[in-house]
Short mmCIF file of C-alpha atoms in Angstrom, two decimals:
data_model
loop_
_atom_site.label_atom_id
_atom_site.label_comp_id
_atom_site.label_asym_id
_atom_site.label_seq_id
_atom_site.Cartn_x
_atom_site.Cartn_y
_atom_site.Cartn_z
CA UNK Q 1 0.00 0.00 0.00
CA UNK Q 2 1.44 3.49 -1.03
CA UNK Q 3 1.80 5.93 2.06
CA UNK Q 4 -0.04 9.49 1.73
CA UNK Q 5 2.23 12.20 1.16
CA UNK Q 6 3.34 14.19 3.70
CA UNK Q 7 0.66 17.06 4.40
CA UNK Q 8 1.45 20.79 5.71
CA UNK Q 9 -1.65 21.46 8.46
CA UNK Q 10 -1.65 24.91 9.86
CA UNK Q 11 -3.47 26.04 12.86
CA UNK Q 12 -5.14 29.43 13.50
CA UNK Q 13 -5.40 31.08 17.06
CA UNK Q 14 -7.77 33.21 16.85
CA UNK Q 15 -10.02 35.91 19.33
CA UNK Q 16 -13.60 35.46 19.25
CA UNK Q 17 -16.84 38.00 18.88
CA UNK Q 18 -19.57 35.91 21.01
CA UNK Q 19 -22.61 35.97 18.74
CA UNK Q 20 -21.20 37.66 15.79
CA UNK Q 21 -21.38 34.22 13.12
CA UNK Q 22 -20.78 36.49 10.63
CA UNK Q 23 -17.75 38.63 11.82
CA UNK Q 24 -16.02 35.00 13.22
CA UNK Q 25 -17.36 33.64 9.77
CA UNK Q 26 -15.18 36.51 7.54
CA UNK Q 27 -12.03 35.98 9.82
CA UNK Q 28 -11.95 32.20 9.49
CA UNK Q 29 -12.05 32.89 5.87
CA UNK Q 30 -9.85 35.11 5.79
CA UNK Q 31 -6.94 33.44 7.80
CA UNK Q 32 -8.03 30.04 5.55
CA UNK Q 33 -6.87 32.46 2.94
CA UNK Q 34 -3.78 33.34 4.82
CA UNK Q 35 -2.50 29.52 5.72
CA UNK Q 36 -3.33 28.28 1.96
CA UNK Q 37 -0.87 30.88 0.62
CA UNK Q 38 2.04 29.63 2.89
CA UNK Q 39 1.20 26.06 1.46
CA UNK Q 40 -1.17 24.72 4.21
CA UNK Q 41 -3.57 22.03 3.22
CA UNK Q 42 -5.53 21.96 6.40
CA UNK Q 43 -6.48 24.21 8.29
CA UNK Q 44 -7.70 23.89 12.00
CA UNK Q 45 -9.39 26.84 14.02
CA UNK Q 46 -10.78 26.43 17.81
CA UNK Q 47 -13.66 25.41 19.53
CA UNK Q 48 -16.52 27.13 18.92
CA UNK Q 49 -14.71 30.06 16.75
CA UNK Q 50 -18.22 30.55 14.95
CA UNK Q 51 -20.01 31.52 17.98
CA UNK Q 52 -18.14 32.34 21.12
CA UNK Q 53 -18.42 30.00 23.93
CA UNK Q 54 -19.36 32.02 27.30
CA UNK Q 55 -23.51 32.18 26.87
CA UNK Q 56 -25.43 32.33 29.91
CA UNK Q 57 -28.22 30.07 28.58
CA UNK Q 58 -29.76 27.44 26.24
CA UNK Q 59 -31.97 29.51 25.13
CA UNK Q 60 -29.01 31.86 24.03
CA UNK Q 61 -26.73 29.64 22.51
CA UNK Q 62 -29.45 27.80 20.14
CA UNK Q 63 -30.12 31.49 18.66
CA UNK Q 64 -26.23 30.98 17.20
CA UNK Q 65 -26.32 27.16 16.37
CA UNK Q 66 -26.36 25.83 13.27
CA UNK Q 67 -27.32 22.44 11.71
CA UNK Q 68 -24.19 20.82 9.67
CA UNK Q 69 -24.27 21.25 6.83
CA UNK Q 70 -25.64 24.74 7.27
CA UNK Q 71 -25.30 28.60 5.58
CA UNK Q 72 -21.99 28.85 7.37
CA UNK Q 73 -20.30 25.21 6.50
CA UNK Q 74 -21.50 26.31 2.64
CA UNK Q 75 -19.52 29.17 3.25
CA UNK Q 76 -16.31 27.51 4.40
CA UNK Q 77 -16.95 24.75 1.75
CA UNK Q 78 -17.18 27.58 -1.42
CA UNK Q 79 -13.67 28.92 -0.09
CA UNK Q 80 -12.31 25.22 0.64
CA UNK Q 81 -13.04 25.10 -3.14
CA UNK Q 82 -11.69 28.09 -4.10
CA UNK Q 83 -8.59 27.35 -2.32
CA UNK Q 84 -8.11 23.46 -2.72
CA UNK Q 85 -7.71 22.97 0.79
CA UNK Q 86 -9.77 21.46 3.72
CA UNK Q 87 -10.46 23.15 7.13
CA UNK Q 88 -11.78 21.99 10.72
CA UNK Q 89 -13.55 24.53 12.73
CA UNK Q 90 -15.63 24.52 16.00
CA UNK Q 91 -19.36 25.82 16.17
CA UNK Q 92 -22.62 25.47 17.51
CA UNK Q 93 -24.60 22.68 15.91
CA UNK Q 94 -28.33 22.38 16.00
CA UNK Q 95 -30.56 19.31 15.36
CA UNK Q 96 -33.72 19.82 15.90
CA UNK Q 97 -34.40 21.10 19.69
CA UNK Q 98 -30.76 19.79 20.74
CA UNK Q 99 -27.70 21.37 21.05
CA UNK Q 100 -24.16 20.24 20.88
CA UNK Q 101 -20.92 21.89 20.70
CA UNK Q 102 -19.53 20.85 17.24
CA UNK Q 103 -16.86 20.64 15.18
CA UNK Q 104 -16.54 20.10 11.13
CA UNK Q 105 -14.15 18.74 9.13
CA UNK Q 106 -14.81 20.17 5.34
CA UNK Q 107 -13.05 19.91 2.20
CA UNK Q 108 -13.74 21.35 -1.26
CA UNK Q 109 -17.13 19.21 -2.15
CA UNK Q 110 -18.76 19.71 1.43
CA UNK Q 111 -18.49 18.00 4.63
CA UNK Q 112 -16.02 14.62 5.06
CA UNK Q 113 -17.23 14.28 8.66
CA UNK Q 114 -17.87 15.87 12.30
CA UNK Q 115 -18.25 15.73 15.82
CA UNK Q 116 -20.16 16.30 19.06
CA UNK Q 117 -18.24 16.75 22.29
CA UNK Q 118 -18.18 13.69 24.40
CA UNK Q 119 -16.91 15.22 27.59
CA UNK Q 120 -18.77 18.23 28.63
CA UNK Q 121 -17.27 20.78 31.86
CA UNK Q 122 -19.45 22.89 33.62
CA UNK Q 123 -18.27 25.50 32.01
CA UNK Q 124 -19.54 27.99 29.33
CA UNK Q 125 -22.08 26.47 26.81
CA UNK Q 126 -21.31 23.38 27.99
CA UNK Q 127 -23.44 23.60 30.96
CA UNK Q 128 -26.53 23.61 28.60
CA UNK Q 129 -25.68 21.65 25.28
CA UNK Q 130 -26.49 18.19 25.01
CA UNK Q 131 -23.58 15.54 25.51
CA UNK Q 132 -22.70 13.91 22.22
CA UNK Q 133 -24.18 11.23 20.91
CA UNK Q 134 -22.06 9.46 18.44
CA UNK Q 135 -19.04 6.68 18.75
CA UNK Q 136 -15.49 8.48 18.04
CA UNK Q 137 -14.65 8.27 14.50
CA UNK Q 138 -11.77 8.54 11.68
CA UNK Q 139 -12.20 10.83 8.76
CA UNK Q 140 -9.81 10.80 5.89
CA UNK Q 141 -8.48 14.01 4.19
CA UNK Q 142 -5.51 13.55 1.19
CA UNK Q 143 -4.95 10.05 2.51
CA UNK Q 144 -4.13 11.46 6.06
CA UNK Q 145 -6.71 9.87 9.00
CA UNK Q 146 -7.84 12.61 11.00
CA UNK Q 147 -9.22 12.08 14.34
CA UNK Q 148 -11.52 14.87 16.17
CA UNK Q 149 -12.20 15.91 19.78
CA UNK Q 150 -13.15 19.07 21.18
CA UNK Q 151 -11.01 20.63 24.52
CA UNK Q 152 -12.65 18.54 27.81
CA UNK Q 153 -11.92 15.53 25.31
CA UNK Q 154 -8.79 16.16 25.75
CA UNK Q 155 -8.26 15.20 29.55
CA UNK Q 156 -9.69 11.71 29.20
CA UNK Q 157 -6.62 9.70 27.88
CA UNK Q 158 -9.24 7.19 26.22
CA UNK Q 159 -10.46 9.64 24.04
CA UNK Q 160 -6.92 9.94 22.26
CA UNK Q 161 -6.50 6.24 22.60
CA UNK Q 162 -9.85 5.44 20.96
CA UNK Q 163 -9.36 7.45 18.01
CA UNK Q 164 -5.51 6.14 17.79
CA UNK Q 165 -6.56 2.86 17.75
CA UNK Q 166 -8.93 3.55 15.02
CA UNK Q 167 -6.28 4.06 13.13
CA UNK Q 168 -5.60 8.06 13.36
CA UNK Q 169 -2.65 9.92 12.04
CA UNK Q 170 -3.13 13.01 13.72
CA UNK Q 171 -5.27 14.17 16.42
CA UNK Q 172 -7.25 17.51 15.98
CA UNK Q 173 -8.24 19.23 19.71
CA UNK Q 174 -9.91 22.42 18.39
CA UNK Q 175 -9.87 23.96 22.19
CA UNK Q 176 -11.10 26.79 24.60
CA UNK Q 177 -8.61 26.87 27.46
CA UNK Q 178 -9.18 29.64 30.21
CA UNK Q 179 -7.02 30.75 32.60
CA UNK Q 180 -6.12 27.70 34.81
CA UNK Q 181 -5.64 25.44 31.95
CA UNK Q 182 -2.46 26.54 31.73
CA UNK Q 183 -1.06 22.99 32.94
CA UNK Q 184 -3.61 21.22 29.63
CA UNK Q 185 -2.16 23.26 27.33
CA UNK Q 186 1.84 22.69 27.93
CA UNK Q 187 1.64 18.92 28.91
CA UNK Q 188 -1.71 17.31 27.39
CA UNK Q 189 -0.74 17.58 23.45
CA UNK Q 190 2.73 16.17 24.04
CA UNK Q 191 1.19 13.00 26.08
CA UNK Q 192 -1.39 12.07 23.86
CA UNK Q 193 0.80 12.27 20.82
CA UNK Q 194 3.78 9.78 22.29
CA UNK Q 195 1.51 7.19 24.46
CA UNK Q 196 -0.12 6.79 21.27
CA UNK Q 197 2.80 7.47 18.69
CA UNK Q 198 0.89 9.99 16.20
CA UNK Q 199 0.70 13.94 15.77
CA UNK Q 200 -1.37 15.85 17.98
CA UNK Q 201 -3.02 19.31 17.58
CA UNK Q 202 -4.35 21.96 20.25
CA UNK Q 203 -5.65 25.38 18.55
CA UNK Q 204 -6.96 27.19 21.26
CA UNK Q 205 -8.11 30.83 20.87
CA UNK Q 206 -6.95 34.56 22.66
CA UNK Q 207 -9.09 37.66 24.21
CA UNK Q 208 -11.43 37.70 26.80
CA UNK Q 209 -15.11 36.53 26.73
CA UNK Q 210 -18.20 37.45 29.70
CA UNK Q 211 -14.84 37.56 32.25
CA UNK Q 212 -13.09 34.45 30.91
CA UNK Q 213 -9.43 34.91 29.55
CA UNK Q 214 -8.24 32.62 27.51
CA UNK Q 215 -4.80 31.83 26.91
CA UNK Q 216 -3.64 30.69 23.71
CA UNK Q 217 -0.72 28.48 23.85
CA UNK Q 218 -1.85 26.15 20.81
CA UNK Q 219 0.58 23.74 20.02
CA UNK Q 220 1.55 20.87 17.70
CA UNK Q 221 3.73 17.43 19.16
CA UNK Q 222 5.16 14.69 16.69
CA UNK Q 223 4.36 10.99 17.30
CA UNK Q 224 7.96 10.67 19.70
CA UNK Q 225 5.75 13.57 22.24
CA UNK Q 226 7.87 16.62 20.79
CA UNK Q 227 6.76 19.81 20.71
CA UNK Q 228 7.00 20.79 16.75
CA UNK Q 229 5.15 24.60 16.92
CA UNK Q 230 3.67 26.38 19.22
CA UNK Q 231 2.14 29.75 19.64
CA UNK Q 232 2.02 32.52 22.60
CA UNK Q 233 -0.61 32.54 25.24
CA UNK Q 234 -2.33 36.13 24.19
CA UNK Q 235 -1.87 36.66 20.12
CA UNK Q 236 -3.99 36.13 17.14
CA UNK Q 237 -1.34 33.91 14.95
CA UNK Q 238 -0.65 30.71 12.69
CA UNK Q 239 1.65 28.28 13.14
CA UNK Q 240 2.87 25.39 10.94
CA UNK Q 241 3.97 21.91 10.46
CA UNK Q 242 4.48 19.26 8.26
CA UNK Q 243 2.28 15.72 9.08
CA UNK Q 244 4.05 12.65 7.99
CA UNK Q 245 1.49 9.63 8.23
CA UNK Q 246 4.16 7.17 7.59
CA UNK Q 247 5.65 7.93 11.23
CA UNK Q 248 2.39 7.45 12.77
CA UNK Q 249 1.99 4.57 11.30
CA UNK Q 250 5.33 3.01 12.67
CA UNK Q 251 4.14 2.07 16.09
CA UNK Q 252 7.35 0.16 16.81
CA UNK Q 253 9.85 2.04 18.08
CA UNK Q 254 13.48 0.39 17.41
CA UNK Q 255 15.86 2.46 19.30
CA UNK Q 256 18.27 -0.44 20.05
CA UNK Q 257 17.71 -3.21 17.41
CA UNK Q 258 16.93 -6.68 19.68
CA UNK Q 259 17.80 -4.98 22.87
CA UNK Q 260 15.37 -1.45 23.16
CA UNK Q 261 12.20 -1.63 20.94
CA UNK Q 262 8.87 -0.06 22.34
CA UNK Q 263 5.36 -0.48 20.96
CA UNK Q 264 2.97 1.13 23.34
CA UNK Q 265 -0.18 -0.34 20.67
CA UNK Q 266 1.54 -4.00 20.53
CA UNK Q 267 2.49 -3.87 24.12
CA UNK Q 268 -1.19 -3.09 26.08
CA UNK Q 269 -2.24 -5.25 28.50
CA UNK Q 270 -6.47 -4.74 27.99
CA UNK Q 271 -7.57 -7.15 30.18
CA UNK Q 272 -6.34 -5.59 32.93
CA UNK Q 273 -8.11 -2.48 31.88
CA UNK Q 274 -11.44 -3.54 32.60
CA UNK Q 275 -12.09 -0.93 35.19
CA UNK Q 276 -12.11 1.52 32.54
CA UNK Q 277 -14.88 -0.34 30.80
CA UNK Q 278 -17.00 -0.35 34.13
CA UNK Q 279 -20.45 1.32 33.93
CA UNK Q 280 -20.77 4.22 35.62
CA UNK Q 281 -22.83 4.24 38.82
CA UNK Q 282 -25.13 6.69 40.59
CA UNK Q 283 -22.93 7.32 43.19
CA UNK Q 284 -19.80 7.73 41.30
#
């Protein structure tokens, strides 16, 4: 089987109008505009960077959601097209009377796949939107397996693990750290990419929201847990790096021949991890 070509992803931290779709809608054009020209292919945004994330309400938040597709994916799509490229961004989604914080995966002929946040934190929108409903999942861009989570995802080590043993070359965490997630966002996208041995992606987003700061500090690790690119905690910026699939795909490490060789996917042990497995109960 031929491997995929090596892929140049870009990520865009970004501030954030809460409620303005169309103001958030024009900048994540824009900067798709931006990354394409310096030879990105996809391009990743944060967590809700259609909406804002800070409502005070259900009621509020459904006013800015969106079914997928919607006006705003067609909007994305037409400038995927224009540019050849694919982008993943977060946003409100709406299906029927539910509400789920959302992310979307689009290429030049419409949607390849999204997702609805597993994990929610009482925090933000995520007190009121509906937990998501469907099994992680592997969507495929230029040959490269993407998988998608959204920020709280993040913190649950079988999240990463889930999608990496789907078969993911690179995880996407579109993300809305505050202040005190400052410990996340230097030490969560370098774990999950070497326990699992693939890339891993955090684009969070800048400015302050309803009293929440949030503070930047997206970042991109190789499949060996090192830090490729990262950007500051409080600017609007893009940052860059080149996704090999073929080393995510190389799960055993040989750093000795026949005396130090690690393969953390070979090597589990899952039935001793049946605790993990364990229903949840009303008192836990």
């Amino acid at each position: 089987m031929n491997m995929p070509s090596p892929l140049r992803i870009a990520g865009v931290q970004m501030d954030v109008k809460i409620g303005d779709v169309a103001a958030n809608r024009a900048a994540i054009v824009g900067q798709m505009s931006v990354a394409a020209a310096e030879g990105a292919r996809l391009v990743v945004f944060p967590e809700c960077a259609l909406t804002g994330y800070g409502f005070e309400s259900r009621e509020e938040a459904l006013a800015f959601a969106e079914p997928i597709p919607g006006p705003s994916v067609q909007t994305i799509e037409s400038q995927c097209a224009k540019l050849g490229i694919a982008a993943v961004f977060g946003l409100l989604e709406r299906d029927g009377d539910r509400l789920f914080n959302a992310c979307v995966l689009v290429g030049p002929s419409g949607v390849i796949g999204s997702y609805r946040k597993v994990h929610l934190p009482f925090l933000g929108v995520d007190r009121f939107a509906d937990p998501g409903d469907r099994p992680f999942a592997i969507q495929e861009y230029e040959g490269l397996r993407i998988g998608m989570h959204i920020c709280y995802d993040g913190a649950f080590p079988e999240s990463g693990r889930v999608l990496s043993l789907l078969g993911a070359d690179v995880l996407l965490l579109p993300t809305n750290w505050p202040t005190h997630s400052e410990c996340a966002a230097i030490h969560m996208i370098a774990c999950r990419a070497m326990e699992n041995v693939v890339y891993a992606m955090a684009v969070n987003r800048v400015g302050e929201e309803r009293g929440f700061r949030f503070i930047g500090r997206s970042s991109i690790a190789g499949p060996n847990g090192e830090i490729l690119q990262s950007a500051s905690p409080d600017a609007e910026e893009i940052f860059y790096a080149e996704i090999d699939p073929a080393r995510s795909r190389q799960k055993r490490l040989i750093r000795v021949p026949g005396k130090h060789e690690v393969d953390r996917i070979a090597d589990r042990r899952p039935e001793f991890y049946t605790e993990l497995v364990r229903p949840k109960q009303p008192q836990d």
